[in-house]
CSV table of C-alpha atoms in Angstrom, one decimal:
chain,number,residue,atom,x,y,z
A,257,MET,CA,15.2,0.4,38.0
A,258,LYS,CA,14.7,-2.9,36.2
A,259,ILE,CA,17.5,-3.7,33.8
A,260,LYS,CA,16.8,-5.8,30.8
A,261,LYS,CA,19.1,-8.7,30.3
A,262,GLN,CA,20.9,-8.9,27.0
A,263,PRO,CA,21.7,-12.2,25.2
A,264,ILE,CA,24.9,-13.7,26.4
A,265,PHE,CA,27.2,-14.8,23.5
A,266,ASN,CA,29.7,-17.5,24.1
A,267,TYR,CA,31.2,-20.4,22.2
A,268,GLN,CA,28.1,-22.6,22.8
A,269,THR,CA,25.8,-19.9,21.5
A,270,PHE,CA,27.8,-19.7,18.2
A,271,GLU,CA,27.7,-23.4,17.9
A,272,ASP,CA,23.9,-23.5,18.3
A,273,SER,CA,22.1,-22.4,15.0
A,274,ASP,CA,18.7,-22.6,16.6
A,275,THR,CA,19.7,-20.2,19.4
A,276,LEU,CA,21.3,-17.8,16.9
A,277,GLY,CA,18.2,-17.9,14.7
A,278,LEU,CA,16.0,-17.2,17.7
A,279,ILE,CA,18.1,-14.2,18.8
A,280,ILE,CA,18.2,-12.7,15.3
A,281,GLN,CA,14.4,-13.2,15.0
A,282,ILE,CA,13.9,-11.3,18.2
A,283,TYR,CA,16.1,-8.4,16.8
A,284,THR,CA,14.0,-8.4,13.6
A,285,LYS,CA,10.7,-8.2,15.4
A,286,SER,CA,11.9,-5.4,17.7
A,287,ASN,CA,13.6,-3.6,14.8
A,288,LYS,CA,17.1,-3.7,16.6
A,289,LEU,CA,19.2,-3.5,13.4
A,290,ASN,CA,22.4,-2.5,15.2
A,291,ARG,CA,22.3,-5.4,17.6
A,292,GLY,CA,21.8,-7.7,14.6
A,293,LYS,CA,24.7,-6.2,12.7
A,294,GLU,CA,26.8,-6.5,15.9
A,295,LEU,CA,26.0,-10.2,16.2
A,296,HIS,CA,26.7,-10.7,12.5
A,297,GLY,CA,30.1,-9.1,12.9
A,298,ARG,CA,30.9,-11.3,15.9
A,299,LEU,CA,30.0,-14.3,13.9
A,300,ILE,CA,32.3,-13.4,11.1
A,301,ARG,CA,35.2,-12.6,13.4
A,302,ALA,CA,34.7,-15.9,15.3
A,303,GLY,CA,35.0,-17.8,12.0
A,304,TYR,CA,31.4,-19.1,12.2
A,305,LYS,CA,30.7,-21.7,9.5
A,306,PRO,CA,28.0,-20.3,7.2
A,307,SER,CA,24.5,-21.8,7.8
A,308,LYS,CA,21.5,-21.4,5.6
A,309,TYR,CA,19.3,-21.3,8.6
A,310,VAL,CA,21.2,-18.4,10.3
A,311,ASP,CA,21.9,-16.6,7.0
A,312,ASN,CA,18.2,-16.6,6.2
A,313,HIS,CA,17.4,-15.0,9.5
A,314,LEU,CA,20.1,-12.4,8.9
A,315,LEU,CA,18.7,-11.8,5.4
A,316,ASN,CA,15.3,-11.3,6.8
A,317,LEU,CA,16.6,-8.9,9.5
A,318,TYR,CA,18.3,-6.7,6.9
A,319,ALA,CA,15.4,-6.8,4.5
A,320,LYS,CA,12.7,-5.9,7.1
A,321,CYS,CA,14.9,-3.2,8.6
A,322,GLY,CA,15.3,-1.5,5.3
A,323,GLN,CA,18.9,-2.4,4.7
A,324,LEU,CA,18.5,-3.8,1.2
A,325,GLY,CA,22.2,-3.3,0.4
A,326,TYR,CA,23.3,-5.5,3.3
A,327,ALA,CA,20.6,-8.1,2.4
A,328,GLN,CA,21.8,-8.2,-1.3
A,329,LYS,CA,25.4,-8.6,-0.3
A,330,LEU,CA,24.6,-11.4,2.1
A,331,PHE,CA,22.4,-13.1,-0.5
A,332,ASP,CA,25.0,-12.9,-3.2
A,333,ARG,CA,27.7,-14.4,-0.9
A,334,MET,CA,25.5,-17.3,0.2
A,335,ARG,CA,27.0,-20.6,-1.1
A,336,GLN,CA,23.7,-22.4,-0.8
A,337,ARG,CA,20.2,-20.9,-1.0
A,338,ASN,CA,16.9,-22.5,-0.3
A,339,LEU,CA,13.3,-21.4,-0.9
A,340,ALA,CA,13.3,-19.2,2.2
A,341,SER,CA,16.4,-17.3,1.0
A,342,TRP,CA,15.1,-16.7,-2.5
A,343,THR,CA,11.6,-15.6,-1.2
A,344,ALA,CA,13.1,-13.2,1.3
A,345,MET,CA,15.2,-11.5,-1.3
A,346,ILE,CA,12.4,-11.3,-3.9
A,347,THR,CA,10.0,-9.9,-1.3
A,348,ALA,CA,12.5,-7.4,-0.1
A,349,LEU,CA,13.2,-6.1,-3.6
A,350,ALA,CA,9.5,-5.9,-4.5
A,351,GLN,CA,8.7,-4.0,-1.3
A,352,SER,CA,11.6,-1.6,-1.9
A,353,SER,CA,10.2,-0.6,-5.4
A,354,ARG,CA,13.1,-2.4,-7.1
A,355,SER,CA,10.6,-4.3,-9.2
A,356,LEU,CA,12.7,-5.2,-12.2
A,357,GLU,CA,15.4,-6.7,-9.9
A,358,ALA,CA,12.6,-8.7,-8.0
A,359,ILE,CA,11.5,-10.2,-11.3
A,360,LYS,CA,15.0,-11.0,-12.4
A,361,THR,CA,15.7,-12.7,-9.0
A,362,PHE,CA,12.5,-14.7,-9.4
A,363,CYS,CA,13.7,-15.8,-12.9
A,364,ARG,CA,17.1,-16.8,-11.4
A,365,MET,CA,15.4,-18.8,-8.8
A,366,ARG,CA,13.4,-20.7,-11.5
A,367,VAL,CA,16.6,-21.3,-13.6
A,368,SER,CA,18.4,-22.6,-10.5
A,369,GLY,CA,15.7,-25.4,-10.2
A,370,GLN,CA,14.2,-24.0,-7.0
A,371,ARG,CA,10.5,-24.4,-6.8
A,372,SER,CA,8.4,-21.3,-5.9
A,373,ASN,CA,5.9,-20.8,-3.2
A,374,GLU,CA,2.8,-18.5,-2.9
A,375,PHE,CA,4.8,-15.7,-1.2
A,376,ALA,CA,7.4,-15.6,-4.0
A,377,PHE,CA,4.6,-15.5,-6.6
A,378,SER,CA,2.7,-12.8,-4.7
A,379,SER,CA,5.8,-10.6,-4.6
A,380,VAL,CA,6.7,-11.0,-8.2
A,381,ILE,CA,3.1,-10.2,-9.3
A,382,GLN,CA,3.3,-7.1,-7.1
A,383,ALA,CA,6.5,-6.1,-8.9
A,384,SER,CA,4.8,-6.6,-12.3
A,385,SER,CA,2.0,-4.4,-11.1
A,386,SER,CA,4.4,-1.7,-10.0
A,387,LEU,CA,6.0,-1.7,-13.4
A,388,GLY,CA,2.7,-1.7,-15.1
A,389,CYS,CA,3.9,-4.7,-17.2
A,390,ILE,CA,0.8,-6.7,-18.0
A,391,GLU,CA,2.8,-9.2,-20.2
A,392,ILE,CA,5.0,-10.3,-17.3
A,393,GLY,CA,1.9,-10.3,-15.0
A,394,ARG,CA,0.1,-12.6,-17.4
A,395,GLN,CA,3.1,-14.9,-17.5
A,396,MET,CA,3.2,-15.1,-13.7
A,397,HIS,CA,-0.5,-15.8,-13.7
A,398,CYS,CA,-0.1,-18.7,-16.0
A,399,LEU,CA,2.9,-20.0,-14.0
A,400,SER,CA,1.0,-19.7,-10.8
A,401,VAL,CA,-1.9,-21.7,-12.2
A,402,LYS,CA,0.6,-24.4,-13.4
A,403,CYS,CA,2.2,-24.6,-10.0
A,404,GLY,CA,-1.2,-24.7,-8.2
A,405,PHE,CA,-1.0,-21.3,-6.4
A,406,SER,CA,-3.5,-19.2,-8.3
A,407,TYR,CA,-6.2,-19.8,-5.7
A,408,GLU,CA,-4.0,-18.8,-2.8
A,409,LEU,CA,-5.3,-15.7,-1.1
A,410,PHE,CA,-2.1,-13.6,-1.4
A,411,VAL,CA,-1.6,-14.6,-5.0
A,412,GLY,CA,-5.2,-14.0,-6.0
A,413,SER,CA,-5.4,-10.6,-4.3
A,414,ASN,CA,-2.2,-9.5,-6.1
A,415,LEU,CA,-3.4,-10.8,-9.4
A,416,ALA,CA,-6.7,-8.9,-9.1
A,417,ASP,CA,-4.8,-5.8,-8.1
A,418,MET,CA,-2.3,-6.2,-10.9
A,419,TYR,CA,-5.0,-6.5,-13.6
A,420,SER,CA,-7.0,-3.6,-12.3
A,421,LYS,CA,-4.0,-1.3,-12.1
A,422,CYS,CA,-3.1,-2.2,-15.6
A,423,GLY,CA,-6.7,-1.4,-16.7
A,424,GLU,CA,-7.8,-5.0,-17.3
A,425,ILE,CA,-10.8,-4.9,-15.1
A,426,TYR,CA,-12.5,-7.8,-16.7
A,427,ASP,CA,-9.5,-10.1,-15.9
A,428,ALA,CA,-9.3,-8.7,-12.4
A,429,CYS,CA,-13.0,-9.5,-11.9
A,430,LYS,CA,-12.5,-13.0,-13.2
A,431,VAL,CA,-9.6,-13.7,-10.9
A,432,PHE,CA,-11.6,-12.2,-8.0
A,433,GLN,CA,-14.7,-14.3,-8.6
A,434,GLU,CA,-12.6,-17.5,-8.8
A,435,MET,CA,-11.0,-16.9,-5.4
A,436,PRO,CA,-12.5,-19.4,-2.9
A,437,TYR,CA,-11.8,-17.0,0.0
A,438,LYS,CA,-11.6,-13.2,0.0
A,439,ASP,CA,-10.4,-10.9,2.7
A,440,GLU,CA,-10.4,-7.1,3.1
A,441,VAL,CA,-7.3,-6.7,1.0
A,442,SER,CA,-8.8,-8.5,-2.1
A,443,TRP,CA,-12.0,-6.6,-1.7
A,444,THR,CA,-10.1,-3.3,-1.5
A,445,SER,CA,-8.2,-4.1,-4.7
A,446,MET,CA,-11.4,-4.8,-6.6
A,447,ILE,CA,-13.3,-1.7,-5.3
A,448,ASP,CA,-10.3,0.5,-6.0
A,449,GLY,CA,-9.9,-1.1,-9.4
A,450,TYR,CA,-13.6,-0.5,-10.3
A,451,ALA,CA,-13.4,3.1,-9.1
A,452,LYS,CA,-10.2,4.0,-10.9
A,453,ASN,CA,-11.3,2.3,-14.1
A,454,GLY,CA,-14.5,4.4,-14.2
A,455,ASP,CA,-16.9,1.6,-13.2
A,456,SER,CA,-18.3,3.4,-10.2
A,457,GLU,CA,-21.6,1.5,-10.1
A,458,GLU,CA,-19.7,-1.8,-9.7
A,459,ALA,CA,-17.6,-0.3,-7.0
A,460,LEU,CA,-20.7,0.7,-5.1
A,461,LEU,CA,-22.2,-2.8,-5.5
A,462,ALA,CA,-19.0,-4.4,-4.3
A,463,CYS,CA,-18.9,-2.2,-1.3
A,464,LYS,CA,-22.5,-3.0,-0.5
A,465,GLU,CA,-21.6,-6.7,-0.8
A,466,ILE,CA,-18.6,-6.5,1.5
A,467,LEU,CA,-20.7,-4.6,4.1
A,468,GLY,CA,-23.4,-7.3,3.8
A,469,GLU,CA,-20.9,-10.1,4.4
A,470,GLY,CA,-19.5,-8.4,7.5
A,471,VAL,CA,-16.0,-8.2,6.1
A,472,ALA,CA,-13.8,-5.6,8.0
A,473,ILE,CA,-13.3,-2.4,6.0
A,474,ASP,CA,-10.5,0.1,6.2
A,475,HIS,CA,-10.1,3.7,5.1
A,476,TYR,CA,-8.8,2.6,1.7
A,477,VAL,CA,-12.2,0.9,0.9
A,478,LEU,CA,-14.1,4.0,2.2
A,479,CYS,CA,-12.0,6.4,0.2
A,480,SER,CA,-12.4,4.4,-3.1
A,481,THR,CA,-16.1,4.0,-2.5
A,482,LEU,CA,-16.6,7.7,-1.6
A,483,HIS,CA,-14.9,8.7,-4.9
A,484,ALA,CA,-17.3,6.3,-6.7
A,485,CYS,CA,-20.3,7.9,-4.9
A,486,GLY,CA,-19.1,11.3,-6.2
A,487,ALA,CA,-18.8,10.1,-9.7
A,488,VAL,CA,-22.4,8.8,-9.9
A,489,ARG,CA,-23.8,11.3,-7.5
A,490,ALA,CA,-24.9,8.6,-5.0
A,491,HIS,CA,-25.6,11.1,-2.2
A,492,ASN,CA,-27.5,8.8,0.1
A,493,PHE,CA,-25.0,6.0,0.0
A,494,GLY,CA,-22.2,8.5,0.5
A,495,LYS,CA,-23.9,9.9,3.6
A,496,CYS,CA,-24.3,6.3,4.9
A,497,LEU,CA,-20.6,5.8,4.4
A,498,GLN,CA,-19.8,8.9,6.5
A,499,SER,CA,-21.5,7.1,9.5
A,500,PHE,CA,-19.0,4.2,9.0
A,501,VAL,CA,-16.2,6.8,8.9
A,502,VAL,CA,-17.2,8.1,12.3
A,503,LYS,CA,-18.0,4.7,13.7
A,504,LEU,CA,-14.5,3.3,12.7
A,505,GLY,CA,-12.7,6.5,13.9
A,506,PHE,CA,-11.4,7.6,10.5
A,507,GLU,CA,-12.8,11.1,10.6
A,508,LYS,CA,-9.3,12.5,11.6
A,509,GLU,CA,-7.6,10.8,8.6
A,510,THR,CA,-6.7,13.5,6.0
A,511,VAL,CA,-7.4,11.2,3.0
A,512,VAL,CA,-10.8,10.3,4.3
A,513,GLY,CA,-11.7,13.9,5.0
A,514,ASN,CA,-10.6,14.8,1.5
A,515,ALA,CA,-12.7,12.0,0.0
A,516,LEU,CA,-15.8,13.1,2.0
A,517,THR,CA,-15.3,16.7,1.0
A,518,ASP,CA,-14.9,15.7,-2.6
A,519,MET,CA,-17.9,13.5,-2.6
A,520,TYR,CA,-20.2,16.0,-1.1
A,521,SER,CA,-18.9,18.7,-3.5
A,522,LYS,CA,-19.5,16.5,-6.5
A,523,VAL,CA,-23.1,15.7,-5.5
A,524,GLY,CA,-23.8,19.4,-4.9
A,525,ASP,CA,-24.2,19.2,-1.1
A,526,MET,CA,-22.0,22.1,-0.3
A,527,ASP,CA,-23.3,22.6,3.3
A,528,SER,CA,-22.1,19.0,4.2
A,529,ALA,CA,-18.9,19.5,2.3
A,530,PHE,CA,-18.1,22.6,4.2
A,531,GLN,CA,-19.2,21.0,7.5
A,532,VAL,CA,-16.7,18.1,7.0
A,533,PHE,CA,-14.0,20.6,6.1
A,534,GLY,CA,-14.8,22.8,9.0
A,535,ASN,CA,-14.8,20.0,11.6
A,536,ASP,CA,-11.1,19.6,11.4
A,537,SER,CA,-9.6,22.0,8.9
A,538,GLY,CA,-6.2,21.5,10.4
A,539,CYS,CA,-6.1,18.0,8.8
A,540,MET,CA,-7.1,19.3,5.4
A,541,ASN,CA,-4.7,20.0,2.5
A,542,ILE,CA,-4.8,21.4,-1.0
A,543,VAL,CA,-6.9,18.5,-2.2
A,544,SER,CA,-9.8,19.3,0.2
A,545,TYR,CA,-9.5,23.1,-0.5
A,546,THR,CA,-9.6,22.4,-4.3
A,547,SER,CA,-12.7,20.2,-3.9
A,548,LEU,CA,-14.5,22.9,-2.0
A,549,VAL,CA,-13.5,25.6,-4.6
A,550,ASP,CA,-14.6,23.4,-7.5
A,551,GLY,CA,-17.9,22.5,-5.7
A,552,TYR,CA,-18.8,26.1,-5.0
A,553,VAL,CA,-18.0,27.0,-8.7
A,554,GLU,CA,-20.3,24.2,-10.0
A,555,ALA,CA,-23.0,25.4,-7.6
A,556,ASP,CA,-22.5,28.9,-8.9
A,557,GLN,CA,-21.5,30.2,-5.5
A,558,ILE,CA,-18.6,32.2,-6.8
A,559,GLU,CA,-18.1,34.4,-3.7
A,560,ASN,CA,-17.7,31.3,-1.5
A,561,ALA,CA,-15.2,29.8,-4.0
A,562,LEU,CA,-13.1,33.0,-3.9
A,563,ASN,CA,-13.3,33.2,-0.1
A,564,ILE,CA,-12.0,29.6,0.2
A,565,PHE,CA,-9.1,30.6,-2.1
A,566,LEU,CA,-8.3,33.6,0.0
A,567,GLU,CA,-8.4,31.5,3.1
A,568,LEU,CA,-5.9,28.9,1.8
A,569,ARG,CA,-3.6,31.7,0.7
A,570,ARG,CA,-3.8,33.2,4.2
A,571,LEU,CA,-2.8,29.9,5.6
A,572,ALA,CA,0.1,29.7,3.1
A,573,VAL,CA,-1.4,26.5,1.5
A,574,GLU,CA,0.1,26.3,-2.0
A,575,PRO,CA,-2.6,26.1,-4.7
A,576,ASN,CA,-2.2,23.7,-7.6
A,577,GLU,CA,-3.2,23.7,-11.3
A,578,PHE,CA,-6.6,22.3,-10.5
A,579,THR,CA,-7.3,25.0,-7.9
A,580,PHE,CA,-6.4,27.7,-10.5
A,581,SER,CA,-8.4,26.0,-13.2
A,582,SER,CA,-11.6,26.1,-11.0
A,583,LEU,CA,-11.0,29.7,-10.0
A,584,ILE,CA,-10.5,30.9,-13.6
A,585,LYS,CA,-13.7,29.1,-14.5
A,586,ALA,CA,-15.4,30.9,-11.6
A,587,CYS,CA,-14.1,34.3,-12.8
A,588,ALA,CA,-15.1,33.7,-16.5
A,589,ASN,CA,-17.9,36.2,-16.3
A,590,GLN,CA,-17.8,40.0,-16.7
A,591,ALA,CA,-18.6,40.7,-13.0
A,592,ALA,CA,-15.6,38.8,-11.9
A,593,LEU,CA,-13.2,39.8,-14.7
A,594,GLU,CA,-10.9,41.8,-12.5
A,595,GLN,CA,-10.4,38.8,-10.1
A,596,GLY,CA,-9.7,36.5,-13.0
A,597,THR,CA,-7.0,38.8,-14.4
A,598,GLN,CA,-5.3,38.9,-11.0
A,599,LEU,CA,-5.3,35.1,-10.9
């Protein structure tokens, strides 16, 4: 059996910041938190003189391994911080949904006189988006323009996403159009923004453009566009998107199956909706069941709607308020009054 060699720690290792940084980086990439903590403990016991370079690597280790408490303690105890230290802490806070703290840390960085970079801006804009705070988001936008980072890919994508999530689709579109380069993340933000803000036609146009330019698409793009297809009853384009779903191997994804079922139900193609549902019903959840029930009700196929409801109850799938709403609507006629009373 081949035994993997572990790093050998000795006095020379502790004296070499580059070697320590490399070892910690290896632990971070391989998600070996305990080994990183062990090394950190040995450094403390050996009286190792603090180094910004090593501390930044440790900070990154704790942040990326989900140990935000350790990262915060280390950050607070650092006598000297540089751009890498501040950015690692801001990013860790933003990605851990501690958005207000991320914004406060960014402000502390600015007050300390440390200049920002595109990654710090990207994270603080993401934090503003999570809070739904358009005022702070606009301030960060202005500051990013002043510092020359507004056209950076990460910053632009997060700005477009922030504006669309806050309902400011015009500003999101303006930022997006001014970006010199766009990737699948920025395209996804715009398509999702259009769809969620009720501008389904623009979502479809954006999807057609991204397909025409050969940009890689993921299941998020497909789900957002499928929802837009359902909203404007774009049956043919939705059917076309299903071929991309199969081609890219997303047919087993629950969210994609839900989106397809919902799209077909909304355009009135219940045969296709049921076929998608039946292909892998094990991956379906209450969202797909509810889409089917609602679709059958809208198509005035009340018996099918009730059968789907009985099936989900048999499988012990818990119905939600939308399921009941559709069923009560189905039973709002004299012939089905008894079933409606039971519901």
